[in-house]
Amino acid sequence: QVQLVESGGGLVQPGGSLRLSCAASGRILSINEMAWYRQPPGKQRELVADITSGGYTHYRDSVKGRFAISRDNAKNTVYLQMNTLKPEDTAVYFCYAIHAGIIIWGQGTQVTVSS
Protein backbone atom coordinates (compact mmCIF):
# COMPACT_ATOMS: atom_id res chain seq x y z
CA GLN A 1 0.00 0.00 0.00
CA VAL A 2 1.34 3.42 -0.96
CA GLN A 3 0.98 6.34 1.44
CA LEU A 4 1.63 10.07 1.15
CA VAL A 5 3.04 11.96 4.12
CA GLU A 6 3.08 15.76 4.12
CA SER A 7 5.26 18.06 6.20
CA GLY A 8 6.20 21.73 6.41
CA GLY A 9 2.96 23.45 7.37
CA GLY A 10 2.65 25.98 10.15
CA LEU A 11 1.95 29.59 11.10
CA VAL A 12 3.55 32.37 9.09
CA GLN A 13 3.07 36.12 8.84
CA PRO A 14 1.72 37.73 5.66
CA GLY A 15 4.52 38.10 3.13
CA GLY A 16 6.39 35.12 4.54
CA SER A 17 7.34 31.79 2.99
CA LEU A 18 6.81 28.12 3.66
CA ARG A 19 7.90 24.96 1.87
CA LEU A 20 5.68 21.90 1.93
CA SER A 21 6.98 18.41 1.23
CA CYS A 22 5.11 15.22 0.43
CA ALA A 23 6.84 11.86 0.27
CA ALA A 24 5.35 8.67 -1.07
CA SER A 25 6.23 5.44 0.71
CA GLY A 26 5.39 1.78 0.36
CA ARG A 27 5.49 -0.53 -2.63
CA ILE A 28 5.74 2.10 -5.36
CA LEU A 29 5.27 1.03 -8.96
CA SER A 30 4.79 4.25 -10.88
CA ILE A 31 3.62 7.71 -9.90
CA ASN A 32 2.29 9.88 -12.68
CA GLU A 33 0.66 13.17 -11.76
CA MET A 34 1.35 14.72 -8.35
CA ALA A 35 -0.41 17.78 -7.03
CA TRP A 36 -1.24 20.01 -4.10
CA TYR A 37 -4.82 20.84 -3.19
CA ARG A 38 -6.06 23.03 -0.37
CA GLN A 39 -9.26 23.44 1.58
CA PRO A 40 -9.81 26.90 3.10
CA PRO A 41 -12.05 27.13 6.18
CA GLY A 42 -15.69 26.62 5.22
CA LYS A 43 -14.88 26.10 1.54
CA GLN A 44 -14.44 23.24 -0.87
CA ARG A 45 -11.13 21.64 -1.72
CA GLU A 46 -9.39 23.31 -4.66
CA LEU A 47 -6.42 22.54 -6.86
CA VAL A 48 -3.35 24.68 -6.13
CA ALA A 49 -0.79 23.23 -8.53
CA ASP A 50 0.04 19.99 -10.28
CA ILE A 51 3.06 18.48 -11.99
CA THR A 52 3.44 15.56 -14.36
CA SER A 53 6.20 12.96 -14.18
CA GLY A 54 7.87 14.87 -17.01
CA GLY A 55 7.85 18.13 -15.08
CA TYR A 56 4.99 19.97 -16.79
CA THR A 57 3.33 22.27 -14.26
CA HIS A 58 -0.01 24.01 -13.87
CA TYR A 59 -1.14 26.57 -11.27
CA ARG A 60 -4.37 28.17 -10.17
CA ASP A 61 -4.40 31.85 -11.08
CA SER A 62 -4.31 33.16 -7.51
CA VAL A 63 -0.91 31.55 -6.77
CA LYS A 64 0.87 32.13 -10.08
CA GLY A 65 4.18 33.93 -9.54
CA ARG A 66 4.13 33.17 -5.79
CA PHE A 67 4.08 29.37 -5.54
CA ALA A 68 6.32 26.83 -7.23
CA ILE A 69 5.70 23.08 -7.44
CA SER A 70 8.56 20.66 -8.06
CA ARG A 71 9.24 16.97 -7.66
CA ASP A 72 12.12 14.57 -7.16
CA ASN A 73 11.16 11.39 -8.99
CA ALA A 74 14.06 9.43 -7.46
CA LYS A 75 12.69 10.23 -3.99
CA ASN A 76 9.01 10.03 -4.96
CA THR A 77 8.59 13.44 -3.36
CA VAL A 78 6.72 16.57 -4.40
CA TYR A 79 7.34 20.05 -3.00
CA LEU A 80 5.41 23.29 -2.87
CA GLN A 81 7.43 26.45 -2.29
CA MET A 82 5.06 29.19 -1.17
CA ASN A 83 6.28 32.79 -1.17
CA THR A 84 4.58 36.12 -0.47
CA LEU A 85 1.89 34.32 1.48
CA LYS A 86 -1.44 36.03 2.03
CA PRO A 87 -4.14 35.46 4.67
CA GLU A 88 -6.35 33.98 1.94
CA ASP A 89 -3.79 31.20 1.50
CA THR A 90 -4.81 29.87 4.91
CA ALA A 91 -6.04 26.31 4.43
CA VAL A 92 -5.35 22.66 4.99
CA TYR A 93 -3.02 21.61 2.18
CA PHE A 94 -3.33 18.08 0.80
CA CYS A 95 -0.89 16.13 -1.32
CA TYR A 96 -2.33 14.12 -4.22
CA ALA A 97 -0.82 11.49 -6.46
CA ILE A 98 -1.87 9.00 -9.08
CA HIS A 99 -0.14 5.70 -8.43
CA ALA A 100 -0.69 2.85 -10.89
CA GLY A 101 -3.94 4.50 -11.95
CA ILE A 102 -5.24 4.97 -8.40
CA ILE A 103 -5.71 8.35 -6.70
CA ILE A 104 -4.03 8.68 -3.33
CA TRP A 105 -4.38 11.54 -0.82
CA GLY A 106 -2.18 12.64 2.05
CA GLN A 107 -3.60 13.43 5.48
CA GLY A 108 -3.22 17.19 5.09
CA THR A 109 -1.09 19.86 6.74
CA GLN A 110 -2.36 23.16 8.14
CA VAL A 111 -1.02 26.43 6.76
CA THR A 112 -2.08 29.57 8.61
CA VAL A 113 -1.12 33.04 7.37
CA SER A 114 -1.78 35.61 10.06
CA SER A 115 -0.12 38.51 11.85
PDB file of C-alpha atoms in Angstrom:
ATOM      1  CA  GLN A   1       0.000   0.000   0.000  1.00  0.00           C
ATOM      2  CA  VAL A   2       1.335   3.422  -0.956  1.00  0.00           C
ATOM      3  CA  GLN A   3       0.977   6.339   1.442  1.00  0.00           C
ATOM      4  CA  LEU A   4       1.634  10.067   1.152  1.00  0.00           C
ATOM      5  CA  VAL A   5       3.038  11.960   4.125  1.00  0.00           C
ATOM      6  CA  GLU A   6       3.084  15.759   4.116  1.00  0.00           C
ATOM      7  CA  SER A   7       5.262  18.063   6.199  1.00  0.00           C
ATOM      8  CA  GLY A   8       6.200  21.732   6.406  1.00  0.00           C
ATOM      9  CA  GLY A   9       2.955  23.449   7.373  1.00  0.00           C
ATOM     10  CA  GLY A  10       2.647  25.983  10.152  1.00  0.00           C
ATOM     11  CA  LEU A  11       1.945  29.590  11.104  1.00  0.00           C
ATOM     12  CA  VAL A  12       3.545  32.368   9.088  1.00  0.00           C
ATOM     13  CA  GLN A  13       3.071  36.122   8.841  1.00  0.00           C
ATOM     14  CA  PRO A  14       1.723  37.731   5.660  1.00  0.00           C
ATOM     15  CA  GLY A  15       4.518  38.096   3.132  1.00  0.00           C
ATOM     16  CA  GLY A  16       6.390  35.117   4.536  1.00  0.00           C
ATOM     17  CA  SER A  17       7.342  31.795   2.987  1.00  0.00           C
ATOM     18  CA  LEU A  18       6.815  28.117   3.661  1.00  0.00           C
ATOM     19  CA  ARG A  19       7.898  24.963   1.874  1.00  0.00           C
ATOM     20  CA  LEU A  20       5.678  21.898   1.926  1.00  0.00           C
ATOM     21  CA  SER A  21       6.980  18.408   1.228  1.00  0.00           C
ATOM     22  CA  CYS A  22       5.113  15.215   0.433  1.00  0.00           C
ATOM     23  CA  ALA A  23       6.843  11.859   0.273  1.00  0.00           C
ATOM     24  CA  ALA A  24       5.345   8.668  -1.072  1.00  0.00           C
ATOM     25  CA  SER A  25       6.232   5.444   0.707  1.00  0.00           C
ATOM     26  CA  GLY A  26       5.393   1.776   0.360  1.00  0.00           C
ATOM     27  CA  ARG A  27       5.486  -0.527  -2.628  1.00  0.00           C
ATOM     28  CA  ILE A  28       5.739   2.098  -5.358  1.00  0.00           C
ATOM     29  CA  LEU A  29       5.269   1.029  -8.956  1.00  0.00           C
ATOM     30  CA  SER A  30       4.786   4.247 -10.878  1.00  0.00           C
ATOM     31  CA  ILE A  31       3.624   7.711  -9.903  1.00  0.00           C
ATOM     32  CA  ASN A  32       2.295   9.881 -12.677  1.00  0.00           C
ATOM     33  CA  GLU A  33       0.659  13.174 -11.763  1.00  0.00           C
ATOM     34  CA  MET A  34       1.347  14.717  -8.354  1.00  0.00           C
ATOM     35  CA  ALA A  35      -0.408  17.781  -7.034  1.00  0.00           C
ATOM     36  CA  TRP A  36      -1.236  20.011  -4.100  1.00  0.00           C
ATOM     37  CA  TYR A  37      -4.820  20.839  -3.192  1.00  0.00           C
ATOM     38  CA  ARG A  38      -6.061  23.025  -0.366  1.00  0.00           C
ATOM     39  CA  GLN A  39      -9.257  23.441   1.581  1.00  0.00           C
ATOM     40  CA  PRO A  40      -9.812  26.895   3.101  1.00  0.00           C
ATOM     41  CA  PRO A  41     -12.045  27.127   6.182  1.00  0.00           C
ATOM     42  CA  GLY A  42     -15.686  26.623   5.219  1.00  0.00           C
ATOM     43  CA  LYS A  43     -14.884  26.104   1.538  1.00  0.00           C
ATOM     44  CA  GLN A  44     -14.442  23.238  -0.870  1.00  0.00           C
ATOM     45  CA  ARG A  45     -11.131  21.639  -1.716  1.00  0.00           C
ATOM     46  CA  GLU A  46      -9.385  23.308  -4.659  1.00  0.00           C
ATOM     47  CA  LEU A  47      -6.417  22.541  -6.862  1.00  0.00           C
ATOM     48  CA  VAL A  48      -3.355  24.676  -6.129  1.00  0.00           C
ATOM     49  CA  ALA A  49      -0.787  23.227  -8.529  1.00  0.00           C
ATOM     50  CA  ASP A  50       0.042  19.986 -10.275  1.00  0.00           C
ATOM     51  CA  ILE A  51       3.064  18.478 -11.985  1.00  0.00           C
ATOM     52  CA  THR A  52       3.436  15.558 -14.361  1.00  0.00           C
ATOM     53  CA  SER A  53       6.195  12.962 -14.183  1.00  0.00           C
ATOM     54  CA  GLY A  54       7.866  14.866 -17.007  1.00  0.00           C
ATOM     55  CA  GLY A  55       7.853  18.133 -15.078  1.00  0.00           C
ATOM     56  CA  TYR A  56       4.991  19.969 -16.795  1.00  0.00           C
ATOM     57  CA  THR A  57       3.327  22.268 -14.259  1.00  0.00           C
ATOM     58  CA  HIS A  58      -0.006  24.007 -13.872  1.00  0.00           C
ATOM     59  CA  TYR A  59      -1.136  26.571 -11.272  1.00  0.00           C
ATOM     60  CA  ARG A  60      -4.369  28.165 -10.170  1.00  0.00           C
ATOM     61  CA  ASP A  61      -4.403  31.848 -11.084  1.00  0.00           C
ATOM     62  CA  SER A  62      -4.305  33.163  -7.515  1.00  0.00           C
ATOM     63  CA  VAL A  63      -0.913  31.551  -6.771  1.00  0.00           C
ATOM     64  CA  LYS A  64       0.873  32.128 -10.081  1.00  0.00           C
ATOM     65  CA  GLY A  65       4.179  33.926  -9.537  1.00  0.00           C
ATOM     66  CA  ARG A  66       4.131  33.165  -5.790  1.00  0.00           C
ATOM     67  CA  PHE A  67       4.076  29.368  -5.536  1.00  0.00           C
ATOM     68  CA  ALA A  68       6.322  26.825  -7.234  1.00  0.00           C
ATOM     69  CA  ILE A  69       5.701  23.078  -7.438  1.00  0.00           C
ATOM     70  CA  SER A  70       8.555  20.661  -8.058  1.00  0.00           C
ATOM     71  CA  ARG A  71       9.245  16.968  -7.663  1.00  0.00           C
ATOM     72  CA  ASP A  72      12.120  14.571  -7.163  1.00  0.00           C
ATOM     73  CA  ASN A  73      11.160  11.387  -8.986  1.00  0.00           C
ATOM     74  CA  ALA A  74      14.055   9.434  -7.458  1.00  0.00           C
ATOM     75  CA  LYS A  75      12.689  10.227  -3.987  1.00  0.00           C
ATOM     76  CA  ASN A  76       9.008  10.031  -4.962  1.00  0.00           C
ATOM     77  CA  THR A  77       8.591  13.440  -3.363  1.00  0.00           C
ATOM     78  CA  VAL A  78       6.724  16.573  -4.396  1.00  0.00           C
ATOM     79  CA  TYR A  79       7.343  20.045  -3.000  1.00  0.00           C
ATOM     80  CA  LEU A  80       5.414  23.293  -2.866  1.00  0.00           C
ATOM     81  CA  GLN A  81       7.433  26.452  -2.291  1.00  0.00           C
ATOM     82  CA  MET A  82       5.064  29.186  -1.170  1.00  0.00           C
ATOM     83  CA  ASN A  83       6.275  32.790  -1.173  1.00  0.00           C
ATOM     84  CA  THR A  84       4.585  36.117  -0.474  1.00  0.00           C
ATOM     85  CA  LEU A  85       1.891  34.320   1.484  1.00  0.00           C
ATOM     86  CA  LYS A  86      -1.441  36.029   2.025  1.00  0.00           C
ATOM     87  CA  PRO A  87      -4.144  35.461   4.667  1.00  0.00           C
ATOM     88  CA  GLU A  88      -6.351  33.984   1.941  1.00  0.00           C
ATOM     89  CA  ASP A  89      -3.788  31.200   1.496  1.00  0.00           C
ATOM     90  CA  THR A  90      -4.812  29.872   4.910  1.00  0.00           C
ATOM     91  CA  ALA A  91      -6.045  26.311   4.430  1.00  0.00           C
ATOM     92  CA  VAL A  92      -5.347  22.665   4.987  1.00  0.00           C
ATOM     93  CA  TYR A  93      -3.018  21.609   2.182  1.00  0.00           C
ATOM     94  CA  PHE A  94      -3.326  18.082   0.796  1.00  0.00           C
ATOM     95  CA  CYS A  95      -0.892  16.129  -1.320  1.00  0.00           C
ATOM     96  CA  TYR A  96      -2.334  14.115  -4.218  1.00  0.00           C
ATOM     97  CA  ALA A  97      -0.816  11.492  -6.455  1.00  0.00           C
ATOM     98  CA  ILE A  98      -1.871   8.999  -9.078  1.00  0.00           C
ATOM     99  CA  HIS A  99      -0.135   5.699  -8.426  1.00  0.00           C
ATOM    100  CA  ALA A 100      -0.691   2.854 -10.885  1.00  0.00           C
ATOM    101  CA  GLY A 101      -3.943   4.497 -11.950  1.00  0.00           C
ATOM    102  CA  ILE A 102      -5.244   4.970  -8.403  1.00  0.00           C
ATOM    103  CA  ILE A 103      -5.713   8.350  -6.697  1.00  0.00           C
ATOM    104  CA  ILE A 104      -4.034   8.678  -3.330  1.00  0.00           C
ATOM    105  CA  TRP A 105      -4.377  11.545  -0.823  1.00  0.00           C
ATOM    106  CA  GLY A 106      -2.179  12.643   2.048  1.00  0.00           C
ATOM    107  CA  GLN A 107      -3.603  13.431   5.477  1.00  0.00           C
ATOM    108  CA  GLY A 108      -3.217  17.192   5.089  1.00  0.00           C
ATOM    109  CA  THR A 109      -1.089  19.861   6.739  1.00  0.00           C
ATOM    110  CA  GLN A 110      -2.362  23.162   8.137  1.00  0.00           C
ATOM    111  CA  VAL A 111      -1.018  26.427   6.760  1.00  0.00           C
ATOM    112  CA  THR A 112      -2.084  29.568   8.607  1.00  0.00           C
ATOM    113  CA  VAL A 113      -1.122  33.038   7.375  1.00  0.00           C
ATOM    114  CA  SER A 114      -1.775  35.612  10.059  1.00  0.00           C
ATOM    115  CA  SER A 115      -0.118  38.506  11.851  1.00  0.00           C
TER     116      SER A 115
END
